[in-house]
Amino acid sequence: MVLRPWNERSDAEALHDAVLESLDTLRPWLPWAEAEPGSLRSRRRTLRTFAETFARDEDYIYGAFTPDESRVLGGFGLHPRVGPGGIELGYWVRASETRRGYAAEGAAALITAAIRLMGLDRIEVRIEPRNVASQRVVAKLGLVKEATLRRRFPRGKELRDMDLYTVFREDPLPETSARFLDPAGREISPQP
Ligand SMILES: CC(C)(COP(=O)(O)OP(=O)(O)OC[C@H]1O[C@@H](n2cnc3c(N)ncnc32)[C@H](O)[C@@H]1OP(=O)(O)O)[C@@H](O)C(=O)NCCC(=O)NCCS
């Protein structure tokens, strides 16, 4: 798997296909999927915003691709919105590529990068208690459930519970074979 920032010019169509194919699996868990299906044009605008926020160090959104980068496997993000020393990790995998280890592989790469390359202390993942697939991903990587944040996550008229999972820099880091590219397409290694 290759993880790299999205390219607004060359990735819009491939991302569009991956999202359209996955609406049924994404909608229950990801608020942004409720507004889907967007147009290809709006997809391009979204990728431009991703590139801008990445360049400003505000939000780090990555695409996950097959090794030759011809097919989108899913999307991953590191979101610095959870207080000093921490970052929130998010992920989705396209419907036709689930249960092949991609979420665990990409999440392991981003956790390692956040600690080794960005010098962060804590990675958080927020998961709804009913989202068994995502809970299995973090359990496999050794994250620990810290708390259930009750009635904290607005979805429509509801306020849903959210489980908070964390891993800290002194914890054993999960192994990954994902390749990791920086915004200029240079290979970087989050491994020691
Ligand atoms: C959650 C999601 C990212 C998992 O992606 P994935 O690539 O299928 O996950 P992996 O293949 O890496 O699986 C990791 C572990 O979870 C298990 N798992 C994955 N999907 C599962 C499911 N639907 N039910 C039970 N276990 C599941 C796998 O068996 C594996 O465990 P194992 O190695 O012990 O067998 C994917 O289902 C998805 O995109 N869901 C919709 C979006 C979403 O929920 N994102 C997370 C929001 S917190």
PDB file of C-alpha atoms and ligand atoms in Angstrom:
ATOM      1  CA  MET A   1       0.000   0.000   0.000  1.00  0.00           C
ATOM      2  CA  VAL A   2       1.155   3.547  -0.757  1.00  0.00           C
ATOM      3  CA  LEU A   3       0.051   6.428   1.464  1.00  0.00           C
ATOM      4  CA  ARG A   4       0.487   9.928   0.113  1.00  0.00           C
ATOM      5  CA  PRO A   5      -1.297  13.284   0.147  1.00  0.00           C
ATOM      6  CA  TRP A   6      -4.048  13.518  -2.474  1.00  0.00           C
ATOM      7  CA  ASN A   7      -3.239  15.170  -5.779  1.00  0.00           C
ATOM      8  CA  GLU A   8      -6.088  17.507  -6.739  1.00  0.00           C
ATOM      9  CA  ARG A   9      -5.421  17.154 -10.465  1.00  0.00           C
ATOM     10  CA  SER A  10      -4.846  13.425 -10.906  1.00  0.00           C
ATOM     11  CA  ASP A  11      -6.789  11.739  -8.076  1.00  0.00           C
ATOM     12  CA  ALA A  12     -10.301  13.236  -8.266  1.00  0.00           C
ATOM     13  CA  GLU A  13     -11.856  10.618 -10.542  1.00  0.00           C
ATOM     14  CA  ALA A  14     -10.332   7.639  -8.754  1.00  0.00           C
ATOM     15  CA  LEU A  15     -11.454   9.011  -5.388  1.00  0.00           C
ATOM     16  CA  HIS A  16     -14.916   9.715  -6.789  1.00  0.00           C
ATOM     17  CA  ASP A  17     -15.284   6.071  -7.896  1.00  0.00           C
ATOM     18  CA  ALA A  18     -14.113   4.768  -4.529  1.00  0.00           C
ATOM     19  CA  VAL A  19     -16.575   6.955  -2.594  1.00  0.00           C
ATOM     20  CA  LEU A  20     -19.546   6.230  -4.870  1.00  0.00           C
ATOM     21  CA  GLU A  21     -18.976   2.506  -4.533  1.00  0.00           C
ATOM     22  CA  SER A  22     -18.790   2.781  -0.725  1.00  0.00           C
ATOM     23  CA  LEU A  23     -21.720   5.032   0.222  1.00  0.00           C
ATOM     24  CA  ASP A  24     -23.606   2.300   2.060  1.00  0.00           C
ATOM     25  CA  THR A  25     -20.654   1.365   4.246  1.00  0.00           C
ATOM     26  CA  LEU A  26     -19.439   4.930   4.896  1.00  0.00           C
ATOM     27  CA  ARG A  27     -22.732   6.682   5.675  1.00  0.00           C
ATOM     28  CA  PRO A  28     -23.463   5.040   9.028  1.00  0.00           C
ATOM     29  CA  TRP A  29     -20.142   6.173  10.532  1.00  0.00           C
ATOM     30  CA  LEU A  30     -18.735   9.201   8.699  1.00  0.00           C
ATOM     31  CA  PRO A  31     -20.625  12.522   8.829  1.00  0.00           C
ATOM     32  CA  TRP A  32     -19.098  13.738   5.554  1.00  0.00           C
ATOM     33  CA  ALA A  33     -20.624  10.780   3.712  1.00  0.00           C
ATOM     34  CA  GLU A  34     -24.141  11.966   4.549  1.00  0.00           C
ATOM     35  CA  ALA A  35     -23.791  14.769   1.989  1.00  0.00           C
ATOM     36  CA  GLU A  36     -22.668  12.303  -0.703  1.00  0.00           C
ATOM     37  CA  PRO A  37     -22.895  11.643  -3.574  1.00  0.00           C
ATOM     38  CA  GLY A  38     -21.167  14.876  -4.521  1.00  0.00           C
ATOM     39  CA  SER A  39     -20.204  15.771  -8.080  1.00  0.00           C
ATOM     40  CA  LEU A  40     -16.800  15.182  -9.617  1.00  0.00           C
ATOM     41  CA  ARG A  41     -16.398  18.947  -9.591  1.00  0.00           C
ATOM     42  CA  SER A  42     -16.997  19.148  -5.839  1.00  0.00           C
ATOM     43  CA  ARG A  43     -14.532  16.266  -5.417  1.00  0.00           C
ATOM     44  CA  ARG A  44     -11.856  18.400  -7.116  1.00  0.00           C
ATOM     45  CA  ARG A  45     -12.656  21.314  -4.790  1.00  0.00           C
ATOM     46  CA  THR A  46     -12.386  19.010  -1.785  1.00  0.00           C
ATOM     47  CA  LEU A  47      -8.970  17.765  -2.912  1.00  0.00           C
ATOM     48  CA  ARG A  48      -7.830  21.373  -3.367  1.00  0.00           C
ATOM     49  CA  THR A  49      -8.903  22.117   0.205  1.00  0.00           C
ATOM     50  CA  PHE A  50      -7.043  19.007   1.414  1.00  0.00           C
ATOM     51  CA  ALA A  51      -3.865  20.220  -0.326  1.00  0.00           C
ATOM     52  CA  GLU A  52      -4.219  23.704   1.151  1.00  0.00           C
ATOM     53  CA  THR A  53      -4.827  22.564   4.715  1.00  0.00           C
ATOM     54  CA  PHE A  54      -1.954  20.053   4.403  1.00  0.00           C
ATOM     55  CA  ALA A  55       0.399  22.831   3.221  1.00  0.00           C
ATOM     56  CA  ARG A  56      -0.696  25.061   6.130  1.00  0.00           C
ATOM     57  CA  ASP A  57      -0.097  22.221   8.643  1.00  0.00           C
ATOM     58  CA  GLU A  58      -3.747  22.367   9.685  1.00  0.00           C
ATOM     59  CA  ASP A  59      -4.937  18.924   8.668  1.00  0.00           C
ATOM     60  CA  TYR A  60      -3.158  15.959   7.041  1.00  0.00           C
ATOM     61  CA  ILE A  61      -5.378  13.973   4.673  1.00  0.00           C
ATOM     62  CA  TYR A  62      -3.830  11.020   2.823  1.00  0.00           C
ATOM     63  CA  GLY A  63      -4.982   8.805   0.017  1.00  0.00           C
ATOM     64  CA  ALA A  64      -4.234   5.085   0.174  1.00  0.00           C
ATOM     65  CA  PHE A  65      -3.369   3.431  -3.149  1.00  0.00           C
ATOM     66  CA  THR A  66      -2.276   0.139  -4.626  1.00  0.00           C
ATOM     67  CA  PRO A  67       1.535  -0.050  -5.051  1.00  0.00           C
ATOM     68  CA  ASP A  68       1.353   1.279  -8.648  1.00  0.00           C
ATOM     69  CA  GLU A  69      -1.048   4.027  -7.442  1.00  0.00           C
ATOM     70  CA  SER A  70      -3.610   3.043 -10.087  1.00  0.00           C
ATOM     71  CA  ARG A  71      -6.419   2.312  -7.630  1.00  0.00           C
ATOM     72  CA  VAL A  72      -7.675   4.126  -4.549  1.00  0.00           C
ATOM     73  CA  LEU A  73      -7.952   1.812  -1.535  1.00  0.00           C
ATOM     74  CA  GLY A  74      -9.301   4.388   0.885  1.00  0.00           C
ATOM     75  CA  GLY A  75      -8.549   7.521   2.834  1.00  0.00           C
ATOM     76  CA  PHE A  76      -6.703   8.308   6.072  1.00  0.00           C
ATOM     77  CA  GLY A  77      -6.353  11.505   8.057  1.00  0.00           C
ATOM     78  CA  LEU A  78      -4.379  12.965  10.929  1.00  0.00           C
ATOM     79  CA  HIS A  79      -6.371  15.798  12.477  1.00  0.00           C
ATOM     80  CA  PRO A  80      -4.620  18.082  14.993  1.00  0.00           C
ATOM     81  CA  ARG A  81      -7.800  19.051  16.826  1.00  0.00           C
ATOM     82  CA  VAL A  82      -7.464  17.139  20.061  1.00  0.00           C
ATOM     83  CA  GLY A  83      -5.281  19.354  22.236  1.00  0.00           C
ATOM     84  CA  PRO A  84      -1.533  19.688  22.924  1.00  0.00           C
ATOM     85  CA  GLY A  85       0.674  16.710  22.052  1.00  0.00           C
ATOM     86  CA  GLY A  86      -2.135  14.790  20.404  1.00  0.00           C
ATOM     87  CA  ILE A  87      -3.604  14.099  17.005  1.00  0.00           C
ATOM     88  CA  GLU A  88      -6.759  12.296  15.912  1.00  0.00           C
ATOM     89  CA  LEU A  89      -6.539   9.496  13.360  1.00  0.00           C
ATOM     90  CA  GLY A  90      -9.397   8.694  10.990  1.00  0.00           C
ATOM     91  CA  TYR A  91      -9.766   6.171   8.156  1.00  0.00           C
ATOM     92  CA  TRP A  92     -12.051   4.527   5.638  1.00  0.00           C
ATOM     93  CA  VAL A  93     -11.490   1.724   3.133  1.00  0.00           C
ATOM     94  CA  ARG A  94     -13.438   1.364  -0.117  1.00  0.00           C
ATOM     95  CA  ALA A  95     -16.192  -1.269   0.082  1.00  0.00           C
ATOM     96  CA  SER A  96     -14.624  -3.712  -2.399  1.00  0.00           C
ATOM     97  CA  GLU A  97     -11.266  -3.727  -0.532  1.00  0.00           C
ATOM     98  CA  THR A  98     -12.361  -4.238   3.071  1.00  0.00           C
ATOM     99  CA  ARG A  99     -11.144  -7.145   5.230  1.00  0.00           C
ATOM    100  CA  ARG A 100      -7.771  -7.322   3.498  1.00  0.00           C
ATOM    101  CA  GLY A 101      -5.804  -5.578   6.229  1.00  0.00           C
ATOM    102  CA  TYR A 102      -5.600  -2.138   4.606  1.00  0.00           C
ATOM    103  CA  ALA A 103      -7.112  -0.143   7.484  1.00  0.00           C
ATOM    104  CA  ALA A 104      -4.748  -1.743   9.982  1.00  0.00           C
ATOM    105  CA  GLU A 105      -1.738  -1.260   7.673  1.00  0.00           C
ATOM    106  CA  GLY A 106      -2.456   2.404   6.935  1.00  0.00           C
ATOM    107  CA  ALA A 107      -3.350   3.233  10.525  1.00  0.00           C
ATOM    108  CA  ALA A 108      -0.113   1.616  11.720  1.00  0.00           C
ATOM    109  CA  ALA A 109       1.889   3.741   9.259  1.00  0.00           C
ATOM    110  CA  LEU A 110       0.226   6.981  10.334  1.00  0.00           C
ATOM    111  CA  ILE A 111       0.564   6.219  14.057  1.00  0.00           C
ATOM    112  CA  THR A 112       4.275   5.547  13.545  1.00  0.00           C
ATOM    113  CA  ALA A 113       4.678   8.712  11.456  1.00  0.00           C
ATOM    114  CA  ALA A 114       2.820  10.851  14.012  1.00  0.00           C
ATOM    115  CA  ILE A 115       5.113   9.680  16.801  1.00  0.00           C
ATOM    116  CA  ARG A 116       8.448   9.339  14.978  1.00  0.00           C
ATOM    117  CA  LEU A 117       8.221  12.090  12.349  1.00  0.00           C
ATOM    118  CA  MET A 118       5.907  14.621  13.977  1.00  0.00           C
ATOM    119  CA  GLY A 119       7.123  14.046  17.541  1.00  0.00           C
ATOM    120  CA  LEU A 120       3.617  13.695  18.943  1.00  0.00           C
ATOM    121  CA  ASP A 121       2.811  12.058  22.257  1.00  0.00           C
ATOM    122  CA  ARG A 122      -0.728  10.705  21.777  1.00  0.00           C
ATOM    123  CA  ILE A 123      -2.830   9.396  18.909  1.00  0.00           C
ATOM    124  CA  GLU A 124      -6.577   9.168  19.388  1.00  0.00           C
ATOM    125  CA  VAL A 125      -9.261   7.350  17.438  1.00  0.00           C
ATOM    126  CA  ARG A 126     -12.944   8.042  18.145  1.00  0.00           C
ATOM    127  CA  ILE A 127     -15.240   5.145  17.330  1.00  0.00           C
ATOM    128  CA  GLU A 128     -18.933   4.630  17.812  1.00  0.00           C
ATOM    129  CA  PRO A 129     -19.607   1.679  20.129  1.00  0.00           C
ATOM    130  CA  ARG A 130     -21.580  -0.085  17.356  1.00  0.00           C
ATOM    131  CA  ASN A 131     -18.750   0.196  14.813  1.00  0.00           C
ATOM    132  CA  VAL A 132     -17.317  -3.280  15.366  1.00  0.00           C
ATOM    133  CA  ALA A 133     -15.069  -3.231  12.282  1.00  0.00           C
ATOM    134  CA  SER A 134     -13.260  -0.071  13.398  1.00  0.00           C
ATOM    135  CA  GLN A 135     -12.922  -1.360  16.953  1.00  0.00           C
ATOM    136  CA  ARG A 136     -11.226  -4.467  15.589  1.00  0.00           C
ATOM    137  CA  VAL A 137      -8.774  -2.278  13.671  1.00  0.00           C
ATOM    138  CA  VAL A 138      -7.613  -0.381  16.772  1.00  0.00           C
ATOM    139  CA  ALA A 139      -7.603  -3.508  18.947  1.00  0.00           C
ATOM    140  CA  LYS A 140      -5.264  -5.167  16.445  1.00  0.00           C
ATOM    141  CA  LEU A 141      -2.898  -2.178  16.697  1.00  0.00           C
ATOM    142  CA  GLY A 142      -2.854  -2.152  20.499  1.00  0.00           C
ATOM    143  CA  LEU A 143      -4.812   1.025  21.158  1.00  0.00           C
ATOM    144  CA  VAL A 144      -6.541   1.122  24.529  1.00  0.00           C
ATOM    145  CA  LYS A 145     -10.083   2.262  25.213  1.00  0.00           C
ATOM    146  CA  GLU A 146      -9.911   5.182  27.625  1.00  0.00           C
ATOM    147  CA  ALA A 147     -13.527   6.210  27.916  1.00  0.00           C
ATOM    148  CA  THR A 148     -16.957   6.364  26.400  1.00  0.00           C
ATOM    149  CA  LEU A 149     -17.854   9.989  25.704  1.00  0.00           C
ATOM    150  CA  ARG A 150     -21.589   9.892  26.225  1.00  0.00           C
ATOM    151  CA  ARG A 151     -23.985  11.815  23.981  1.00  0.00           C
ATOM    152  CA  ARG A 152     -21.100  13.789  22.412  1.00  0.00           C
ATOM    153  CA  PHE A 153     -21.316  13.253  18.669  1.00  0.00           C
ATOM    154  CA  PRO A 154     -24.083  15.113  16.807  1.00  0.00           C
ATOM    155  CA  ARG A 155     -25.688  13.086  13.984  1.00  0.00           C
ATOM    156  CA  GLY A 156     -28.901  14.588  12.684  1.00  0.00           C
ATOM    157  CA  LYS A 157     -31.122  15.147  15.683  1.00  0.00           C
ATOM    158  CA  GLU A 158     -29.268  12.580  17.776  1.00  0.00           C
ATOM    159  CA  LEU A 159     -26.280  12.893  20.098  1.00  0.00           C
ATOM    160  CA  ARG A 160     -24.421   9.594  19.838  1.00  0.00           C
ATOM    161  CA  ASP A 161     -21.931   8.008  22.242  1.00  0.00           C
ATOM    162  CA  MET A 162     -18.303   7.805  21.149  1.00  0.00           C
ATOM    163  CA  ASP A 163     -15.546   5.517  22.438  1.00  0.00           C
ATOM    164  CA  LEU A 164     -12.117   7.106  22.752  1.00  0.00           C
ATOM    165  CA  TYR A 165      -9.093   4.892  21.977  1.00  0.00           C
ATOM    166  CA  THR A 166      -5.491   6.052  22.474  1.00  0.00           C
ATOM    167  CA  VAL A 167      -1.887   5.039  21.956  1.00  0.00           C
ATOM    168  CA  PHE A 168       1.044   6.927  23.550  1.00  0.00           C
ATOM    169  CA  ARG A 169       4.623   7.347  22.386  1.00  0.00           C
ATOM    170  CA  GLU A 170       6.041   4.904  24.964  1.00  0.00           C
ATOM    171  CA  ASP A 171       3.683   2.138  23.813  1.00  0.00           C
ATOM    172  CA  PRO A 172       4.936  -0.526  21.366  1.00  0.00           C
ATOM    173  CA  LEU A 173       4.408   0.753  17.812  1.00  0.00           C
ATOM    174  CA  PRO A 174       2.538  -1.451  15.340  1.00  0.00           C
ATOM    175  CA  GLU A 175       4.500  -2.786  12.366  1.00  0.00           C
ATOM    176  CA  THR A 176       3.622  -1.715   8.839  1.00  0.00           C
ATOM    177  CA  SER A 177       4.887  -2.309   5.323  1.00  0.00           C
ATOM    178  CA  ALA A 178       3.027   0.679   3.827  1.00  0.00           C
ATOM    179  CA  ARG A 179       5.125   3.057   1.695  1.00  0.00           C
ATOM    180  CA  PHE A 180       4.824   6.646   2.754  1.00  0.00           C
ATOM    181  CA  LEU A 181       5.310   9.637   0.441  1.00  0.00           C
ATOM    182  CA  ASP A 182       5.555  13.328   1.347  1.00  0.00           C
ATOM    183  CA  PRO A 183       3.619  16.067  -0.551  1.00  0.00           C
ATOM    184  CA  ALA A 184       6.455  16.298  -3.107  1.00  0.00           C
ATOM    185  CA  GLY A 185       6.247  12.536  -3.795  1.00  0.00           C
ATOM    186  CA  ARG A 186       9.512  11.773  -1.964  1.00  0.00           C
ATOM    187  CA  GLU A 187       9.585   8.502  -0.070  1.00  0.00           C
ATOM    188  CA  ILE A 188       9.861   8.895   3.673  1.00  0.00           C
ATOM    189  CA  SER A 189      10.277   6.173   6.225  1.00  0.00           C
ATOM    190  CA  PRO A 190       8.391   6.335   9.497  1.00  0.00           C
ATOM    191  CA  GLN A 191      10.227   3.178  10.581  1.00  0.00           C
ATOM    192  CA  PRO A 192      13.513   3.547  12.561  1.00  0.00           C
TER     193      PRO A 192
HETATM  194  C1  LIG B   1     -13.617   0.156   9.552  1.00  0.00           C
HETATM  195  C2  LIG B   1     -12.882  -0.088   8.232  1.00  0.00           C
HETATM  196  C3  LIG B   1     -11.954   1.102   7.983  1.00  0.00           C
HETATM  197  C4  LIG B   1     -12.060  -1.391   8.357  1.00  0.00           C
HETATM  198  O1  LIG B   1     -11.267  -1.507   7.191  1.00  0.00           O
HETATM  199  P1  LIG B   1     -10.600  -2.887   6.734  1.00  0.00           P
HETATM  200  O2  LIG B   1      -9.545  -2.553   5.742  1.00  0.00           O
HETATM  201  O3  LIG B   1     -11.670  -3.839   6.342  1.00  0.00           O
HETATM  202  O4  LIG B   1      -9.948  -3.402   8.098  1.00  0.00           O
HETATM  203  P2  LIG B   1      -8.776  -4.499   8.162  1.00  0.00           P
HETATM  204  O5  LIG B   1      -8.907  -5.416   6.985  1.00  0.00           O
HETATM  205  O6  LIG B   1      -7.492  -3.810   8.388  1.00  0.00           O
HETATM  206  O7  LIG B   1      -9.214  -5.326   9.434  1.00  0.00           O
HETATM  207  C5  LIG B   1      -8.644  -5.134  10.734  1.00  0.00           C
HETATM  208  C6  LIG B   1      -9.289  -6.115  11.689  1.00  0.00           C
HETATM  209  O8  LIG B   1     -10.691  -5.832  11.788  1.00  0.00           O
HETATM  210  C7  LIG B   1     -11.469  -6.980  11.442  1.00  0.00           C
HETATM  211  N1  LIG B   1     -12.648  -6.513  10.726  1.00  0.00           N
HETATM  212  C8  LIG B   1     -12.689  -5.708   9.632  1.00  0.00           C
HETATM  213  N2  LIG B   1     -13.971  -5.517   9.257  1.00  0.00           N
HETATM  214  C9  LIG B   1     -14.734  -6.213  10.133  1.00  0.00           C
HETATM  215  C10 LIG B   1     -16.135  -6.414  10.255  1.00  0.00           C
HETATM  216  N3  LIG B   1     -17.003  -5.840   9.406  1.00  0.00           N
HETATM  217  N4  LIG B   1     -16.591  -7.176  11.281  1.00  0.00           N
HETATM  218  C11 LIG B   1     -15.732  -7.764  12.155  1.00  0.00           C
HETATM  219  N5  LIG B   1     -14.373  -7.602  12.089  1.00  0.00           N
HETATM  220  C12 LIG B   1     -13.894  -6.845  11.085  1.00  0.00           C
HETATM  221  C13 LIG B   1     -10.567  -7.795  10.557  1.00  0.00           C
HETATM  222  O9  LIG B   1     -10.944  -9.156  10.556  1.00  0.00           O
HETATM  223  C14 LIG B   1      -9.202  -7.556  11.182  1.00  0.00           C
HETATM  224  O10 LIG B   1      -9.027  -8.337  12.335  1.00  0.00           O
HETATM  225  P3  LIG B   1      -8.094  -9.656  12.329  1.00  0.00           P
HETATM  226  O11 LIG B   1      -6.822  -9.295  11.616  1.00  0.00           O
HETATM  227  O12 LIG B   1      -7.938  -9.929  13.772  1.00  0.00           O
HETATM  228  O13 LIG B   1      -8.885 -10.670  11.573  1.00  0.00           O
HETATM  229  C15 LIG B   1     -13.883  -0.243   7.053  1.00  0.00           C
HETATM  230  O14 LIG B   1     -14.821  -1.236   7.368  1.00  0.00           O
HETATM  231  C16 LIG B   1     -14.609   1.039   6.723  1.00  0.00           C
HETATM  232  O15 LIG B   1     -14.136   1.843   5.928  1.00  0.00           O
HETATM  233  N6  LIG B   1     -15.765   1.288   7.374  1.00  0.00           N
HETATM  234  C17 LIG B   1     -16.563   2.498   7.121  1.00  0.00           C
HETATM  235  C18 LIG B   1     -15.867   3.766   7.611  1.00  0.00           C
HETATM  236  C19 LIG B   1     -15.492   3.694   9.086  1.00  0.00           C
HETATM  237  O16 LIG B   1     -16.198   3.097   9.894  1.00  0.00           O
HETATM  238  N7  LIG B   1     -14.355   4.314   9.420  1.00  0.00           N
HETATM  239  C20 LIG B   1     -13.881   4.343  10.793  1.00  0.00           C
HETATM  240  C21 LIG B   1     -14.600   5.385  11.576  1.00  0.00           C
HETATM  241  S1  LIG B   1     -14.084   5.372  13.295  1.00  0.00           S
END
